[in-house]
Amino acid sequence: MPRKSTYKITLATHEKNILESESRKYTSPYSDVVRAKIILMATQGYSNKEIAFCLNTPRQIASKWHKRFYYERLMGLQDEPRGFFPAVII
């Protein structure tokens, strides 16, 4: 039996418009396009496994962005700062 996500997403009209626009941009970074597509497919009722298969990405990645969007909405789709030490300017 396939696992269903406990994070049910309902999009506001402006969120849907932004995600649809982002998913169609050829100039956007690939990761941003995939994240938008993950959320759009999740709202259509696809499981994380189905989303991952369609987008050729690991299920854990689909699950991660699905969950982050659920809690943080559009801001959750942005990259978090990486690294521990700040950049040193010499």
PDB file of N, CA, C and O in Angstrom, residues 3 6 8 12 17 22 24 28 30 35 43 50 53 55 57 60 65 67 69-70 74 82 85 89:
ATOM      1  N   ARG A   3       2.331   4.952   0.589  1.00  0.00           N
ATOM      2  CA  ARG A   3       2.216   5.890   1.703  1.00  0.00           C
ATOM      3  C   ARG A   3       1.636   7.199   1.197  1.00  0.00           C
ATOM      4  O   ARG A   3       2.013   7.696   0.152  1.00  0.00           O
ATOM      5  N   THR A   6       1.043  13.232   4.882  1.00  0.00           N
ATOM      6  CA  THR A   6       0.154  13.848   5.865  1.00  0.00           C
ATOM      7  C   THR A   6       0.066  15.355   5.658  1.00  0.00           C
ATOM      8  O   THR A   6      -0.712  16.027   6.325  1.00  0.00           O
ATOM      9  N   LYS A   8      -1.208  17.950   3.490  1.00  0.00           N
ATOM     10  CA  LYS A   8      -2.137  18.308   2.410  1.00  0.00           C
ATOM     11  C   LYS A   8      -1.981  19.793   2.098  1.00  0.00           C
ATOM     12  O   LYS A   8      -2.094  20.632   2.984  1.00  0.00           O
ATOM     13  N   ALA A  12      -3.249  29.095  -2.573  1.00  0.00           N
ATOM     14  CA  ALA A  12      -3.971  30.341  -2.841  1.00  0.00           C
ATOM     15  C   ALA A  12      -3.749  30.665  -4.316  1.00  0.00           C
ATOM     16  O   ALA A  12      -2.801  30.179  -4.944  1.00  0.00           O
ATOM     17  N   ASN A  17      -0.311  30.859  -9.219  1.00  0.00           N
ATOM     18  CA  ASN A  17       0.197  31.626 -10.361  1.00  0.00           C
ATOM     19  C   ASN A  17       1.725  31.717 -10.336  1.00  0.00           C
ATOM     20  O   ASN A  17       2.381  31.563 -11.371  1.00  0.00           O
ATOM     21  N   GLU A  22       6.891  29.877 -12.443  1.00  0.00           N
ATOM     22  CA  GLU A  22       8.244  29.389 -12.156  1.00  0.00           C
ATOM     23  C   GLU A  22       8.517  28.054 -12.847  1.00  0.00           C
ATOM     24  O   GLU A  22       9.619  27.816 -13.334  1.00  0.00           O
ATOM     25  N   ARG A  24       7.520  27.029 -15.637  1.00  0.00           N
ATOM     26  CA  ARG A  24       7.634  27.147 -17.094  1.00  0.00           C
ATOM     27  C   ARG A  24       8.827  27.980 -17.548  1.00  0.00           C
ATOM     28  O   ARG A  24       9.076  28.084 -18.741  1.00  0.00           O
ATOM     29  N   SER A  28      15.145  30.004 -15.341  1.00  0.00           N
ATOM     30  CA  SER A  28      15.263  29.750 -13.901  1.00  0.00           C
ATOM     31  C   SER A  28      16.227  28.595 -13.650  1.00  0.00           C
ATOM     32  O   SER A  28      16.370  27.706 -14.487  1.00  0.00           O
ATOM     33  N   TYR A  30      17.410  25.063 -12.566  1.00  0.00           N
ATOM     34  CA  TYR A  30      16.672  23.805 -12.668  1.00  0.00           C
ATOM     35  C   TYR A  30      16.040  23.413 -11.336  1.00  0.00           C
ATOM     36  O   TYR A  30      14.901  22.947 -11.292  1.00  0.00           O
ATOM     37  N   ARG A  35      11.286  22.251  -7.893  1.00  0.00           N
ATOM     38  CA  ARG A  35      10.565  22.514  -6.642  1.00  0.00           C
ATOM     39  C   ARG A  35       9.140  22.986  -6.927  1.00  0.00           C
ATOM     40  O   ARG A  35       8.193  22.547  -6.273  1.00  0.00           O
ATOM     41  N   THR A  43      -0.345  19.203  -5.082  1.00  0.00           N
ATOM     42  CA  THR A  43      -1.704  19.743  -4.934  1.00  0.00           C
ATOM     43  C   THR A  43      -2.704  19.011  -5.815  1.00  0.00           C
ATOM     44  O   THR A  43      -3.901  19.067  -5.552  1.00  0.00           O
ATOM     45  N   GLU A  50       5.230   9.068  -6.777  1.00  0.00           N
ATOM     46  CA  GLU A  50       4.823   9.354  -8.160  1.00  0.00           C
ATOM     47  C   GLU A  50       5.481  10.632  -8.669  1.00  0.00           C
ATOM     48  O   GLU A  50       5.935  10.700  -9.812  1.00  0.00           O
ATOM     49  N   PHE A  53       9.126   9.937  -9.427  1.00  0.00           N
ATOM     50  CA  PHE A  53       9.277   9.160 -10.660  1.00  0.00           C
ATOM     51  C   PHE A  53       9.098  10.052 -11.886  1.00  0.00           C
ATOM     52  O   PHE A  53       9.906  10.011 -12.815  1.00  0.00           O
ATOM     53  N   LEU A  55       9.479  13.290 -12.172  1.00  0.00           N
ATOM     54  CA  LEU A  55      10.492  14.338 -12.270  1.00  0.00           C
ATOM     55  C   LEU A  55      11.920  13.790 -12.212  1.00  0.00           C
ATOM     56  O   LEU A  55      12.876  14.566 -12.214  1.00  0.00           O
ATOM     57  N   THR A  57      13.692  12.308  -9.835  1.00  0.00           N
ATOM     58  CA  THR A  57      14.405  12.770  -8.646  1.00  0.00           C
ATOM     59  C   THR A  57      14.117  11.794  -7.503  1.00  0.00           C
ATOM     60  O   THR A  57      13.117  11.076  -7.550  1.00  0.00           O
ATOM     61  N   GLN A  60      12.877  11.188  -1.514  1.00  0.00           N
ATOM     62  CA  GLN A  60      13.185  11.998  -0.338  1.00  0.00           C
ATOM     63  C   GLN A  60      13.228  13.485  -0.684  1.00  0.00           C
ATOM     64  O   GLN A  60      12.862  14.327   0.136  1.00  0.00           O
ATOM     65  N   TRP A  65      10.670  18.926  -0.085  1.00  0.00           N
ATOM     66  CA  TRP A  65      10.110  20.191  -0.558  1.00  0.00           C
ATOM     67  C   TRP A  65       8.613  20.266  -0.302  1.00  0.00           C
ATOM     68  O   TRP A  65       8.073  21.340  -0.030  1.00  0.00           O
ATOM     69  N   LYS A  67       7.096  18.970   2.322  1.00  0.00           N
ATOM     70  CA  LYS A  67       6.980  19.301   3.745  1.00  0.00           C
ATOM     71  C   LYS A  67       7.370  20.752   4.011  1.00  0.00           C
ATOM     72  O   LYS A  67       6.686  21.459   4.760  1.00  0.00           O
ATOM     73  N   PHE A  69       7.255  23.306   1.995  1.00  0.00           N
ATOM     74  CA  PHE A  69       6.225  24.210   1.491  1.00  0.00           C
ATOM     75  C   PHE A  69       5.027  24.218   2.432  1.00  0.00           C
ATOM     76  O   PHE A  69       4.427  25.267   2.675  1.00  0.00           O
ATOM     77  N   TYR A  70       4.666  23.071   2.953  1.00  0.00           N
ATOM     78  CA  TYR A  70       3.539  22.977   3.872  1.00  0.00           C
ATOM     79  C   TYR A  70       3.723  23.912   5.071  1.00  0.00           C
ATOM     80  O   TYR A  70       2.790  24.601   5.472  1.00  0.00           O
ATOM     81  N   LEU A  74       5.767  29.716   0.191  1.00  0.00           N
ATOM     82  CA  LEU A  74       6.724  30.041  -0.874  1.00  0.00           C
ATOM     83  C   LEU A  74       8.140  30.285  -0.351  1.00  0.00           C
ATOM     84  O   LEU A  74       9.119  29.973  -1.026  1.00  0.00           O
ATOM     85  N   ARG A  82      24.215  27.876   3.406  1.00  0.00           N
ATOM     86  CA  ARG A  82      25.064  26.693   3.546  1.00  0.00           C
ATOM     87  C   ARG A  82      26.366  27.074   4.231  1.00  0.00           C
ATOM     88  O   ARG A  82      26.795  28.219   4.180  1.00  0.00           O
ATOM     89  N   PHE A  85      31.084  28.523   8.401  1.00  0.00           N
ATOM     90  CA  PHE A  85      31.911  29.704   8.553  1.00  0.00           C
ATOM     91  C   PHE A  85      31.559  30.769   7.522  1.00  0.00           C
ATOM     92  O   PHE A  85      31.331  30.452   6.369  1.00  0.00           O
ATOM     93  N   ILE A  89      36.997  37.814   3.412  1.00  0.00           N
ATOM     94  CA  ILE A  89      37.465  38.667   2.311  1.00  0.00           C
ATOM     95  C   ILE A  89      38.893  39.088   2.611  1.00  0.00           C
ATOM     96  O   ILE A  89      39.181  39.674   3.639  1.00  0.00           O
TER      97      ILE A  89
END
